[in-house]
Coordinates of C-alpha atoms in Angstrom, one line a residue:
M289 CA 32.5 13.8 26.5
T290 CA 35.2 11.1 26.5
D291 CA 35.2 8.1 24.2
T292 CA 38.2 7.3 22.1
T293 CA 36.8 4.0 20.7
T294 CA 34.7 5.6 17.9
Q295 CA 37.4 8.0 16.9
D296 CA 40.0 5.2 16.8
S297 CA 37.7 3.2 14.5
V298 CA 37.5 6.2 12.2
Y299 CA 41.3 6.6 12.1
Q300 CA 41.7 2.8 11.4
T301 CA 39.2 3.0 8.5
E302 CA 40.9 6.0 7.0
A303 CA 44.3 4.3 7.3
L304 CA 43.0 1.2 5.5
I305 CA 41.5 3.3 2.7
A306 CA 44.8 5.1 2.2
E307 CA 46.9 1.9 2.3
D308 CA 44.7 -0.7 0.5
I309 CA 41.5 0.4 -1.1
D310 CA 40.7 -3.1 -2.4
A311 CA 40.9 -4.5 1.2
Y312 CA 38.7 -1.7 2.4
L313 CA 36.1 -2.4 -0.3
A314 CA 36.2 -6.1 0.5
V315 CA 35.5 -5.4 4.2
H316 CA 32.8 -2.8 3.3
Q317 CA 31.0 -5.2 1.0
H318 CA 30.4 -7.8 3.7
K319 CA 29.1 -5.4 6.4
T320 CA 25.6 -6.0 7.4
M321 CA 22.9 -3.4 6.6
L322 CA 20.6 -1.8 9.1
R323 CA 17.6 0.2 7.9
F324 CA 16.1 2.4 10.6
I325 CA 13.8 5.4 11.0
T326 CA 13.6 8.4 13.3
C327 CA 10.1 9.3 14.3
G328 CA 8.2 11.1 17.0
S329 CA 6.4 14.4 17.4
V330 CA 7.0 17.7 15.6
D331 CA 10.3 19.4 16.6
D332 CA 11.6 16.5 18.7
G333 CA 14.9 16.7 16.9
K334 CA 14.7 13.9 14.3
S335 CA 16.5 15.7 11.5
T336 CA 19.1 17.1 13.9
L337 CA 19.9 13.6 15.2
I338 CA 20.4 12.2 11.7
G339 CA 22.6 15.2 10.8
R340 CA 24.7 14.5 13.9
L341 CA 25.1 10.8 12.9
L342 CA 26.2 11.8 9.4
Y343 CA 28.7 14.3 10.9
D344 CA 30.1 11.9 13.5
S345 CA 30.5 9.1 11.0
K346 CA 32.6 11.4 8.7
M347 CA 30.0 11.2 5.9
I348 CA 30.1 14.9 5.0
F349 CA 32.4 16.2 2.3
E350 CA 34.4 19.4 3.0
D351 CA 32.3 21.4 0.5
Q352 CA 29.1 20.1 2.1
L353 CA 30.4 21.1 5.5
A354 CA 31.2 24.6 4.3
A355 CA 27.7 24.9 2.8
L356 CA 26.2 23.6 6.0
E357 CA 28.1 26.2 8.1
A358 CA 26.9 29.0 5.7
D359 CA 23.3 27.8 5.7
S360 CA 23.3 27.5 9.5
K361 CA 24.2 31.2 9.8
R362 CA 21.6 32.2 7.2
V363 CA 18.5 30.0 7.9
G364 CA 19.6 27.9 10.9
T365 CA 17.8 27.7 14.2
Q366 CA 20.8 27.2 16.5
G367 CA 22.0 30.8 16.9
G368 CA 24.8 30.6 14.3
E369 CA 26.1 27.2 15.4
I370 CA 25.9 24.2 13.0
D371 CA 22.3 23.3 12.4
F372 CA 22.5 19.6 11.7
A373 CA 18.9 19.4 10.6
L374 CA 19.8 21.2 7.4
L375 CA 21.7 18.2 6.2
V376 CA 18.3 16.3 6.0
D377 CA 15.6 18.9 5.5
G378 CA 16.2 19.3 1.7
L379 CA 12.8 20.8 0.7
A380 CA 12.5 24.6 0.6
A381 CA 9.3 24.4 2.6
E382 CA 11.0 22.3 5.2
R383 CA 13.8 24.8 5.7
E384 CA 11.3 27.7 5.8
Q385 CA 9.1 26.0 8.4
G386 CA 11.7 24.1 10.3
I387 CA 9.8 20.9 9.9
T388 CA 10.1 17.6 8.0
I389 CA 7.4 17.1 5.3
D390 CA 8.6 14.3 3.1
V391 CA 10.6 11.1 4.0
A392 CA 14.3 11.8 3.6
Y393 CA 16.6 8.8 3.2
R394 CA 20.3 9.0 4.0
F395 CA 23.2 6.5 3.8
F396 CA 26.2 6.3 6.1
S397 CA 28.5 3.6 7.4
T398 CA 30.9 2.8 10.2
E399 CA 33.6 0.2 10.6
K400 CA 31.0 -2.3 11.8
R401 CA 27.9 -1.7 9.8
K402 CA 26.2 0.1 6.9
F403 CA 23.0 2.1 7.5
I404 CA 20.1 3.6 5.6
V405 CA 18.1 6.0 7.8
A406 CA 14.7 7.5 7.0
D407 CA 13.8 10.8 8.6
T408 CA 10.0 10.7 8.8
P409 CA 7.6 13.6 9.4
G410 CA 6.2 14.3 12.8
H411 CA 3.0 16.1 11.7
E412 CA -0.2 14.0 11.9
Q413 CA -1.1 15.1 8.3
Y414 CA 2.0 13.3 7.0
T415 CA 1.3 10.0 8.8
R416 CA 1.3 8.2 5.4
N417 CA 4.9 9.4 4.8
M418 CA 5.9 7.9 8.2
V419 CA 4.3 4.6 7.3
T420 CA 6.2 4.6 4.0
G421 CA 9.5 5.0 5.7
A422 CA 8.7 2.5 8.4
S423 CA 7.6 -0.2 5.9
T424 CA 11.2 -1.3 5.2
A425 CA 12.8 -0.5 8.6
D426 CA 14.4 -3.0 11.0
L427 CA 14.6 -0.5 13.9
A428 CA 12.8 2.7 15.0
V429 CA 14.3 5.5 17.0
I430 CA 11.4 7.2 18.7
L431 CA 12.4 10.6 19.8
V432 CA 10.9 12.5 22.7
D433 CA 11.6 16.1 23.6
A434 CA 12.8 16.1 27.2
R435 CA 10.9 19.4 27.8
K436 CA 7.6 18.1 26.5
G437 CA 7.5 14.4 27.4
V438 CA 5.3 11.8 25.7
L439 CA 2.9 13.5 23.2
T440 CA 0.1 12.3 20.9
Q441 CA 2.4 11.8 17.9
T442 CA 4.9 9.9 20.1
K443 CA 2.0 7.4 20.8
R444 CA 0.9 7.4 17.2
H445 CA 4.3 6.7 15.8
S446 CA 5.0 4.0 18.5
Y447 CA 1.7 2.3 17.6
L448 CA 2.4 2.4 13.9
A449 CA 6.0 1.1 14.3
H450 CA 4.6 -1.7 16.5
L451 CA 1.7 -2.4 14.0
I452 CA 4.2 -2.7 11.1
G453 CA 6.2 -5.2 13.1
I454 CA 9.3 -3.2 14.0
K455 CA 10.6 -5.1 17.0
N456 CA 13.7 -3.1 17.7
L457 CA 12.6 0.2 19.3
V458 CA 14.8 2.9 20.8
L459 CA 13.3 5.5 23.1
A460 CA 15.6 8.4 22.6
I461 CA 14.8 11.2 25.1
N462 CA 16.4 14.1 23.3
K463 CA 17.4 17.6 24.2
M464 CA 18.6 16.6 27.6
D465 CA 20.8 19.7 27.5
L466 CA 17.7 21.9 27.7
I467 CA 16.6 20.4 31.0
G468 CA 20.1 20.5 32.6
Y469 CA 20.7 16.8 32.0
D470 CA 18.2 16.1 34.8
Q471 CA 17.9 12.4 35.7
A472 CA 14.6 12.9 37.4
G473 CA 13.0 14.4 34.3
Y474 CA 14.4 11.5 32.2
D475 CA 13.0 8.9 34.7
A476 CA 9.6 10.5 34.6
I477 CA 9.3 10.4 30.8
L478 CA 10.6 6.8 30.8
A479 CA 7.9 5.7 33.3
D480 CA 5.2 7.5 31.3
Y481 CA 6.2 5.9 28.1
T482 CA 6.7 2.4 29.7
T483 CA 3.0 2.5 30.8
F484 CA 1.8 3.5 27.4
A485 CA 4.0 0.9 25.6
K486 CA 2.6 -2.0 27.7
S487 CA -0.9 -0.9 26.8
I488 CA -0.3 -1.4 23.1
G489 CA 1.7 -4.6 23.4
I490 CA 5.2 -3.3 23.2
T491 CA 7.1 -5.6 25.6
A492 CA 10.7 -4.3 25.1
F493 CA 12.5 -1.2 24.0
T494 CA 15.9 0.4 24.6
P495 CA 15.8 3.8 26.4
M496 CA 18.6 6.4 26.4
P497 CA 19.1 10.1 27.2
I498 CA 20.7 12.0 24.4
S499 CA 21.3 15.5 22.9
G500 CA 21.4 15.4 19.1
F501 CA 22.6 19.0 19.0
K502 CA 25.4 18.7 21.6
G503 CA 26.2 15.1 20.7
D504 CA 25.7 13.6 24.1
N505 CA 25.4 9.8 23.9
I506 CA 25.2 9.8 20.1
S507 CA 28.7 8.6 19.2
L508 CA 30.5 9.4 22.4
K509 CA 29.6 8.8 26.0
S510 CA 28.4 11.9 27.8
D511 CA 30.3 13.3 30.8
T512 CA 27.2 15.3 31.8
M513 CA 25.1 12.2 32.5
P514 CA 27.2 9.8 34.5
W515 CA 24.1 8.3 35.9
Y516 CA 23.4 6.6 32.5
D517 CA 25.4 3.4 32.0
G518 CA 23.9 2.2 28.8
P519 CA 25.3 2.2 25.2
T520 CA 25.5 5.2 23.0
L521 CA 23.1 5.4 20.1
M522 CA 25.8 4.5 17.6
E523 CA 26.9 1.5 19.7
H524 CA 23.4 0.2 19.8
L525 CA 22.9 0.7 16.1
E526 CA 26.1 -1.1 15.3
T527 CA 25.4 -4.2 17.5
V528 CA 21.6 -4.7 17.6
E529 CA 20.3 -8.0 16.1
I530 CA 18.2 -7.4 13.0
G531 CA 16.2 -10.6 12.6
V532 CA 18.0 -12.1 9.7
A533 CA 18.4 -15.4 11.6
E534 CA 14.7 -15.5 12.2
D535 CA 13.9 -15.1 8.5
Q536 CA 16.4 -17.8 7.6
A537 CA 14.8 -20.2 10.2
K538 CA 11.4 -20.0 8.5
P539 CA 10.3 -22.3 5.6
F540 CA 11.6 -21.4 2.2
R541 CA 9.6 -18.8 0.3
M542 CA 10.5 -16.8 -2.9
A543 CA 8.2 -14.6 -4.9
V544 CA 9.0 -14.8 -8.6
Q545 CA 9.9 -11.4 -10.0
W546 CA 11.1 -12.5 -13.5
V547 CA 11.2 -15.5 -15.7
N548 CA 14.8 -15.6 -16.9
R549 CA 15.0 -17.0 -20.4
P550 CA 18.1 -15.7 -22.2
N551 CA 18.2 -18.6 -24.7
L552 CA 16.5 -21.9 -25.5
D553 CA 18.8 -23.8 -23.2
F554 CA 18.1 -21.9 -20.0
R555 CA 15.0 -21.2 -18.0
G556 CA 15.1 -19.9 -14.5
F557 CA 13.0 -18.0 -12.0
S558 CA 14.5 -14.9 -10.4
G559 CA 13.6 -13.2 -7.2
Q560 CA 14.6 -12.3 -3.7
I561 CA 14.3 -15.1 -1.1
A562 CA 11.8 -13.9 1.5
S563 CA 12.5 -16.6 4.1
G564 CA 14.2 -19.9 4.7
S565 CA 17.0 -21.4 2.6
V566 CA 17.2 -23.6 -0.5
R567 CA 19.7 -26.0 -1.9
P568 CA 19.9 -28.0 -5.2
G569 CA 17.9 -31.2 -4.8
D570 CA 15.3 -29.6 -2.5
A571 CA 11.7 -30.4 -3.3
I572 CA 9.6 -27.2 -4.0
R573 CA 6.0 -26.3 -4.8
V574 CA 4.9 -23.5 -7.1
L575 CA 1.8 -21.7 -5.8
P576 CA -1.0 -21.0 -6.3
G577 CA -1.0 -23.8 -8.9
G578 CA 0.5 -26.4 -6.6
K579 CA 2.8 -28.1 -9.1
T580 CA 6.0 -29.7 -7.6
S581 CA 9.5 -30.1 -8.8
T582 CA 13.1 -30.2 -7.6
V583 CA 15.7 -27.4 -7.6
S584 CA 18.5 -28.2 -10.1
R585 CA 20.6 -25.1 -9.9
I586 CA 20.8 -21.8 -7.9
V587 CA 22.3 -19.3 -10.3
T588 CA 23.8 -15.8 -9.5
L589 CA 26.0 -13.3 -11.3
V590 CA 29.0 -14.7 -9.5
G591 CA 28.3 -18.3 -10.3
D592 CA 26.2 -21.2 -8.9
F593 CA 25.5 -21.4 -5.2
D594 CA 25.3 -24.6 -3.1
E595 CA 22.9 -22.8 -0.8
A596 CA 20.9 -19.5 -0.8
V597 CA 19.3 -17.9 2.2
A598 CA 16.7 -15.2 3.0
G599 CA 17.7 -11.8 1.7
Q600 CA 19.7 -13.0 -1.3
S601 CA 18.5 -12.5 -4.9
V602 CA 19.0 -15.6 -7.0
T603 CA 17.7 -17.4 -10.1
I604 CA 16.3 -20.9 -9.4
C605 CA 16.2 -23.7 -12.0
F606 CA 13.9 -26.8 -11.8
D607 CA 14.4 -30.4 -12.9
D608 CA 11.0 -30.3 -14.6
E609 CA 9.4 -27.9 -17.1
I610 CA 6.5 -26.9 -14.9
D611 CA 4.4 -23.8 -15.2
C612 CA 5.8 -20.9 -13.2
S613 CA 5.6 -17.1 -13.9
R614 CA 5.9 -13.7 -12.3
G615 CA 3.6 -13.4 -9.3
N616 CA 3.9 -17.1 -8.4
V617 CA 5.6 -18.1 -5.2
I618 CA 8.2 -20.9 -5.0
A619 CA 8.0 -22.6 -1.6
A620 CA 9.2 -25.6 0.3
A621 CA 7.1 -28.6 -0.9
D622 CA 6.3 -29.9 2.6
A623 CA 5.6 -26.5 4.2
P624 CA 3.7 -24.3 1.6
P625 CA 2.0 -21.0 2.5
E626 CA -1.8 -20.6 2.3
T627 CA -3.8 -19.5 -0.7
A628 CA -7.2 -17.7 -0.3
D629 CA -9.3 -14.9 -1.7
Q630 CA -10.9 -13.4 1.4
F631 CA -9.1 -11.9 4.4
E632 CA -9.2 -9.8 7.5
S633 CA -6.7 -7.0 7.4
T634 CA -5.5 -3.8 9.0
I635 CA -5.5 -0.9 6.6
V636 CA -3.7 2.4 6.9
W637 CA -5.5 4.8 4.5
M638 CA -3.0 7.1 2.7
D639 CA -5.2 9.0 0.1
D640 CA -7.0 12.3 0.3
A641 CA -10.1 10.7 -1.1
P642 CA -11.8 8.3 1.4
L643 CA -11.9 4.5 1.0
G644 CA -14.5 3.5 -1.6
V645 CA -16.3 0.6 0.1
G646 CA -17.0 -2.1 -2.5
R647 CA -14.8 -0.3 -5.1
A648 CA -12.3 -2.3 -7.0
Y649 CA -8.6 -1.5 -6.3
W650 CA -5.4 -3.2 -7.4
L651 CA -3.9 -5.1 -4.5
K652 CA -0.1 -5.7 -4.7
L653 CA 1.3 -8.4 -2.5
G654 CA 4.9 -9.1 -3.2
T655 CA 5.0 -9.7 -6.9
Q656 CA 1.3 -10.6 -7.1
M657 CA -1.2 -8.1 -8.5
V658 CA -4.9 -8.8 -8.2
S659 CA -8.2 -6.8 -8.2
A660 CA -9.6 -6.4 -4.7
T661 CA -12.6 -4.8 -2.9
V662 CA -12.7 -3.6 0.7
Q663 CA -15.8 -4.1 2.8
E664 CA -17.1 -1.6 5.3
P665 CA -14.6 -1.4 8.1
K666 CA -15.3 -3.4 11.2
Y667 CA -13.8 -0.6 13.2
Q668 CA -11.3 2.3 13.1
V669 CA -8.6 2.6 15.7
N670 CA -8.3 5.8 17.7
V671 CA -4.5 5.9 18.0
N672 CA -4.6 8.4 20.9
T673 CA -6.7 6.1 23.1
M674 CA -6.5 2.7 21.3
E675 CA -10.4 2.8 21.3
H676 CA -12.2 0.9 18.5
L677 CA -14.6 3.3 16.8
A678 CA -17.4 2.6 14.4
A679 CA -16.6 3.7 10.8
K680 CA -18.4 3.6 7.4
T681 CA -15.2 4.3 5.5
L682 CA -11.6 5.4 6.2
E683 CA -10.3 8.9 5.7
L684 CA -6.7 10.1 5.2
N685 CA -4.3 8.7 7.8
A686 CA -7.0 6.6 9.4
I687 CA -6.2 3.1 10.6
G688 CA -9.0 0.4 10.5
V689 CA -9.7 -3.3 10.3
A690 CA -11.7 -4.5 7.3
E691 CA -12.3 -7.6 5.2
I692 CA -10.8 -7.8 1.7
T693 CA -11.9 -9.9 -1.2
T694 CA -9.7 -10.6 -4.2
D695 CA -10.9 -11.7 -7.7
R696 CA -8.7 -14.8 -7.5
P697 CA -6.8 -16.7 -4.8
I698 CA -3.4 -15.3 -3.8
V699 CA -0.5 -16.8 -1.9
F700 CA -0.1 -15.2 1.5
E701 CA 1.1 -15.6 5.1
P702 CA -0.2 -13.6 8.1
Y703 CA 1.8 -10.4 8.5
A704 CA 2.4 -10.8 12.2
E705 CA 3.0 -14.2 13.8
A706 CA 3.9 -14.5 17.5
G707 CA 7.6 -14.7 18.2
T708 CA 8.9 -14.1 14.6
S709 CA 9.7 -11.1 12.4
P710 CA 6.9 -9.9 10.2
N711 CA 6.1 -11.6 6.9
K712 CA 6.4 -8.4 4.8
I713 CA 6.6 -10.1 1.4
L714 CA 3.6 -12.3 1.7
G715 CA 1.7 -10.5 4.4
G716 CA 2.1 -6.8 3.7
F717 CA 0.2 -5.2 0.8
I718 CA -0.6 -1.9 -0.9
L719 CA -3.8 -0.8 -2.6
I720 CA -3.6 1.1 -5.8
D721 CA -6.3 3.2 -7.4
K722 CA -7.2 1.8 -10.8
I723 CA -7.8 5.1 -12.4
T724 CA -4.9 7.3 -11.1
N725 CA -2.4 4.5 -10.3
A726 CA -1.8 6.2 -7.0
T727 CA -1.0 4.1 -3.9
V728 CA -4.0 4.8 -1.6
A729 CA -3.3 2.4 1.3
A730 CA -0.9 0.1 3.0
G731 CA -2.1 -3.0 4.9
M732 CA -1.3 -6.2 6.8
L733 CA -3.2 -9.4 6.3
H734 CA -4.3 -11.1 9.5
F735 CA -5.8 -14.4 8.3
S736 CA -8.0 -15.9 5.6
L737 CA -11.8 -16.0 6.3
R738 CA -13.2 -19.5 7.0
R739 CA -16.1 -18.9 4.6
A740 CA -13.6 -18.6 1.8
Q741 CA -12.5 -22.2 2.6
N742 CA -16.1 -23.4 2.8
V743 CA -17.5 -21.8 -0.4
H744 CA -16.4 -23.3 -3.7
W745 CA -17.5 -22.8 -7.3
Q746 CA -19.9 -25.6 -8.3
A747 CA -19.3 -26.8 -11.9
T748 CA -22.4 -27.3 -14.1
D749 CA -22.8 -29.2 -17.3
I750 CA -24.8 -26.5 -19.1
G751 CA -22.5 -23.5 -19.5
R752 CA -22.9 -20.0 -20.8
D753 CA -22.1 -21.1 -24.4
A754 CA -24.9 -23.6 -24.4
H755 CA -27.4 -20.9 -23.0
A756 CA -26.3 -18.5 -25.8
D757 CA -26.5 -21.1 -28.5
L758 CA -30.1 -22.0 -27.5
K759 CA -31.0 -18.4 -27.9
N760 CA -29.0 -18.0 -31.1
Q761 CA -27.3 -14.9 -29.9
K762 CA -24.1 -13.6 -28.3
P763 CA -24.5 -12.4 -24.7
R764 CA -23.9 -8.7 -24.2
V765 CA -24.1 -6.2 -21.4
L766 CA -25.2 -2.8 -22.9
W767 CA -24.2 -0.4 -20.1
F768 CA -25.9 3.0 -20.5
T769 CA -24.3 5.7 -18.4
G770 CA -24.9 9.5 -18.2
L771 CA -26.3 12.2 -16.0
S772 CA -29.8 12.1 -14.5
G773 CA -32.1 13.5 -17.3
S774 CA -29.7 12.5 -20.1
G775 CA -32.2 10.0 -21.5
K776 CA -30.6 6.7 -20.5
S777 CA -33.7 4.9 -19.6
T778 CA -35.7 6.2 -22.5
I779 CA -33.0 5.2 -25.0
A780 CA -32.4 1.8 -23.4
N781 CA -36.1 1.1 -23.6
E782 CA -36.1 2.0 -27.3
V783 CA -33.1 -0.3 -27.9
E784 CA -34.8 -3.2 -26.1
K785 CA -38.0 -2.8 -28.2
A786 CA -35.9 -2.9 -31.4
L787 CA -34.1 -6.0 -30.2
N788 CA -37.4 -7.6 -29.2
L789 CA -38.7 -7.1 -32.8
M790 CA -35.5 -8.9 -34.0
N791 CA -36.4 -11.9 -31.7
R792 CA -33.5 -11.3 -29.4
H793 CA -33.7 -12.4 -25.7
T794 CA -33.2 -9.3 -23.5
F795 CA -33.7 -7.9 -20.1
L796 CA -33.5 -4.3 -19.0
L797 CA -32.2 -3.4 -15.6
D798 CA -33.2 0.2 -14.8
G799 CA -31.7 2.2 -11.9
D800 CA -35.0 3.3 -10.3
N801 CA -36.6 -0.1 -10.7
V802 CA -33.7 -1.9 -9.1
R803 CA -33.9 0.4 -6.1
H804 CA -37.5 -0.8 -5.4
G805 CA -36.3 -4.3 -4.6
L806 CA -32.7 -5.6 -4.8
N807 CA -31.1 -2.3 -3.7
K808 CA -33.9 -0.8 -1.6
D809 CA -31.6 -0.8 1.4
L810 CA -29.1 1.5 -0.2
G811 CA -28.9 5.3 -0.1
F812 CA -27.0 7.7 -2.3
T813 CA -23.7 8.2 -0.4
E814 CA -20.6 7.4 -2.4
A815 CA -20.2 4.0 -0.6
D816 CA -23.9 3.1 -1.3
R817 CA -23.6 4.1 -5.0
I818 CA -20.5 1.9 -5.3
E819 CA -22.4 -1.1 -3.7
N820 CA -25.5 -0.3 -5.9
I821 CA -23.4 -0.7 -9.1
R822 CA -21.5 -3.7 -7.7
R823 CA -24.8 -5.6 -7.1
V824 CA -26.2 -4.6 -10.5
G825 CA -23.0 -5.8 -12.1
E826 CA -23.2 -9.2 -10.5
V827 CA -26.8 -9.6 -11.6
A828 CA -25.9 -8.5 -15.1
K829 CA -23.1 -11.0 -15.2
L830 CA -25.5 -13.8 -14.2
M831 CA -28.0 -12.8 -16.8
A832 CA -25.2 -12.7 -19.5
D833 CA -24.2 -16.2 -18.3
A834 CA -27.8 -17.2 -19.1
G835 CA -27.3 -16.1 -22.6
L836 CA -29.2 -12.8 -22.4
I837 CA -28.5 -9.4 -23.9
V838 CA -28.7 -7.3 -20.7
L839 CA -29.4 -3.5 -20.9
T840 CA -28.6 -1.4 -17.8
A841 CA -29.6 2.2 -17.4
F842 CA -27.7 3.7 -14.4
I843 CA -26.0 7.0 -13.8
S844 CA -23.0 4.9 -12.5
P845 CA -20.9 8.0 -12.0
F846 CA -17.6 6.5 -11.2
R847 CA -15.2 5.0 -13.8
A848 CA -13.8 2.6 -11.3
E849 CA -17.1 0.8 -10.9
R850 CA -17.8 0.7 -14.6
D851 CA -14.3 -0.8 -15.1
M852 CA -15.0 -3.3 -12.4
I853 CA -18.1 -4.6 -14.2
R854 CA -16.2 -4.7 -17.5
A855 CA -13.6 -6.9 -15.8
M856 CA -16.3 -9.3 -14.7
L857 CA -17.2 -10.2 -18.3
P858 CA -15.4 -11.9 -21.1
E859 CA -13.6 -9.5 -23.5
G860 CA -16.0 -7.8 -25.9
E861 CA -19.2 -8.6 -24.0
F862 CA -19.3 -5.3 -22.0
I863 CA -20.4 -2.3 -24.2
E864 CA -20.3 1.0 -22.5
I865 CA -22.8 3.5 -24.0
F866 CA -22.2 7.1 -23.0
V867 CA -25.4 9.1 -23.2
D868 CA -23.6 12.4 -23.5
T869 CA -25.8 15.3 -22.4
P870 CA -24.5 18.6 -21.0
L871 CA -25.4 19.3 -17.4
E872 CA -27.3 22.5 -18.3
V873 CA -29.5 20.5 -20.8
A874 CA -30.2 17.7 -18.4
E875 CA -31.1 20.3 -15.7
Q876 CA -33.5 22.1 -18.1
R877 CA -35.3 18.8 -18.7
D878 CA -35.5 17.9 -15.0
V879 CA -38.4 15.5 -15.6
K880 CA -38.4 14.3 -12.0
G881 CA -37.7 17.7 -10.4
L882 CA -34.5 16.3 -8.8
Y883 CA -32.1 19.1 -10.0
K884 CA -34.5 21.7 -8.4
K885 CA -34.3 19.8 -5.1
A886 CA -30.5 19.5 -5.3
R887 CA -30.1 23.2 -6.0
A888 CA -32.3 24.0 -3.1
G889 CA -30.2 21.8 -0.8
T890 CA -33.0 19.3 0.0
L891 CA -31.4 16.5 -2.0
K892 CA -27.9 15.7 -1.1
N893 CA -25.2 13.8 -3.0
F894 CA -26.8 14.5 -6.4
T895 CA -24.7 13.8 -9.4
G896 CA -23.6 16.9 -11.3
I897 CA -24.4 19.2 -8.4
D898 CA -22.7 18.1 -5.2
S899 CA -21.4 14.7 -6.3
P900 CA -19.1 14.2 -9.3
Y901 CA -19.7 12.4 -12.6
E902 CA -16.7 10.9 -14.2
A903 CA -17.4 10.7 -18.0
P904 CA -16.2 7.7 -19.9
T905 CA -12.9 8.1 -21.7
H906 CA -13.1 5.1 -24.0
A907 CA -16.8 4.2 -24.3
E908 CA -17.6 1.9 -27.2
I909 CA -20.6 4.0 -28.2
R910 CA -21.4 7.6 -27.6
V911 CA -24.7 9.3 -28.4
N912 CA -25.5 13.0 -28.0
T913 CA -29.1 13.6 -27.1
V914 CA -28.9 17.2 -28.0
E915 CA -28.3 16.2 -31.6
M916 CA -30.4 13.0 -31.7
T917 CA -33.9 12.0 -30.7
P918 CA -34.2 8.9 -28.5
A919 CA -35.4 6.9 -31.5
E920 CA -32.4 8.0 -33.6
A921 CA -30.0 7.3 -30.8
A922 CA -31.6 3.8 -30.3
E923 CA -31.3 3.1 -34.1
F924 CA -27.6 4.2 -34.0
I925 CA -26.8 1.9 -31.1
V926 CA -28.5 -1.1 -32.6
R927 CA -26.5 -0.6 -35.9
K928 CA -23.3 -0.4 -33.8
I929 CA -23.9 -3.6 -31.9
M930 CA -24.9 -5.7 -35.0
P931 CA -24.4 -8.5 -35.7
L932 CA -25.7 -10.0 -32.5
K933 CA -24.5 -13.6 -33.4

């Protein structure tokens, strides 16, 4: 291999560091940053490639190099030669198995640019890790083993990179040394991949033959492949355009991360500019409220700016004291983004537990955090064939298209718009489980649903307070939860009788009764149970709006749904009553014979047997039916909820 350009650049940089460290730091500070990932199938050489890049860019200290040489002899896979993959595979399990499990991030720089590279796993079971690494990348290096050609994971990762909006794709056909640097083999793989890429909408990519282990076409041109006249990988990484100009050409957008109020004389709004540019004197609009003002100052740690552009973090001050807080979006007054509460989206499911259709999750979009529910998927994508498959839910690593509803309007832009870089800040979101706080999905918003624009809340003159005053009581929802056979319905009935004698206006919603009408179309799968409780919650809320004291007797096995109903109501109106009965006691009662059927296997998805029950952790009232009779439990509950006005 002969190429003195890269080596000369290294010598020049080293000389500048030795002669004038301040000058070097000044140059380094103003270099552009490229974030990229390596992806592809298992054992295509992703970790080895990154190790080679670190080695060639002189980013390895002498003690690290010594440790690498020792580790290569002890656990390496290259016959005693330096195993560059060990620089990246840091987990013990990765070294033992010779695979990448987690996403590994590494930093390196050259004279022209700084880089952050993410080494993403090749195994299908770690697809969620690959998506995590790709979510912030400007470029993807898709590796293909020259001996194996285009594999299923090559297609999967290419599809995901395209889906996430990575426009700069490099097809690195690796391990050319193992096929004798054969051009015909390279051309065959390139033709195969080109056909696939066109089928999923990839219109451009940069192919190159490389050997990560030998260093061919990584930093230096390869003498062994004179038939290749393209750039080395490092040359391409140093010169590729990364879409900053596209972001700056878009209308101004900045999600507010923090209201900066160090003293009474200063109030500014801090965040990173997602797109466009802004100057003092520009007219802006704060969404979703819609208030307008004018930019008075653009403040930074190094002083005020006359202009700020996409990618910069700044604090913006207004001429007027208008309402603006974390989660709001500051936008150009004459070109604001949309606000809506119903959307079509693509979802990549990343949790071991499947999507709970109708279950409430936290949706985080930029700095906005709202409660959201996902409807049954329209379809799931078979990444291997691009076929659209019917799906009731989404399992781990599945990709599907589904509608999402949020509890209030959010500011958004479609994630992917033709001819532009993706709107990651206002178009890309994550879903968070409300109980575990685990990130369960990543997604991209397509568009708002037209019905969300056509349906508006109709104000009425007689409100819930007037309904309650007429009945001389405070609305409540008494939510009885517990195992089948715990005594929920019996106790709820006793409580309603007691309240009736006190001239209270009540209504009892019982689980079995509701399934004879409103919810007769629902079964007992987890998704159907979630929808069952969601519908009952909506009915209970309407009844509470009418001023009633609503009693509900449902197993309602999942905390997330009970919390969802609580969030629908004003503070203090939802009272969770845990009818606490051990499983063995409830099973002994078995008034309806359901436990017997479940144990025999003729009744599926039965709570406590083959479907879980999540007991309340902070119920307002707890009654133990082993220690209390139904009448005693009812009397205890009535005393607890008094006074009712």
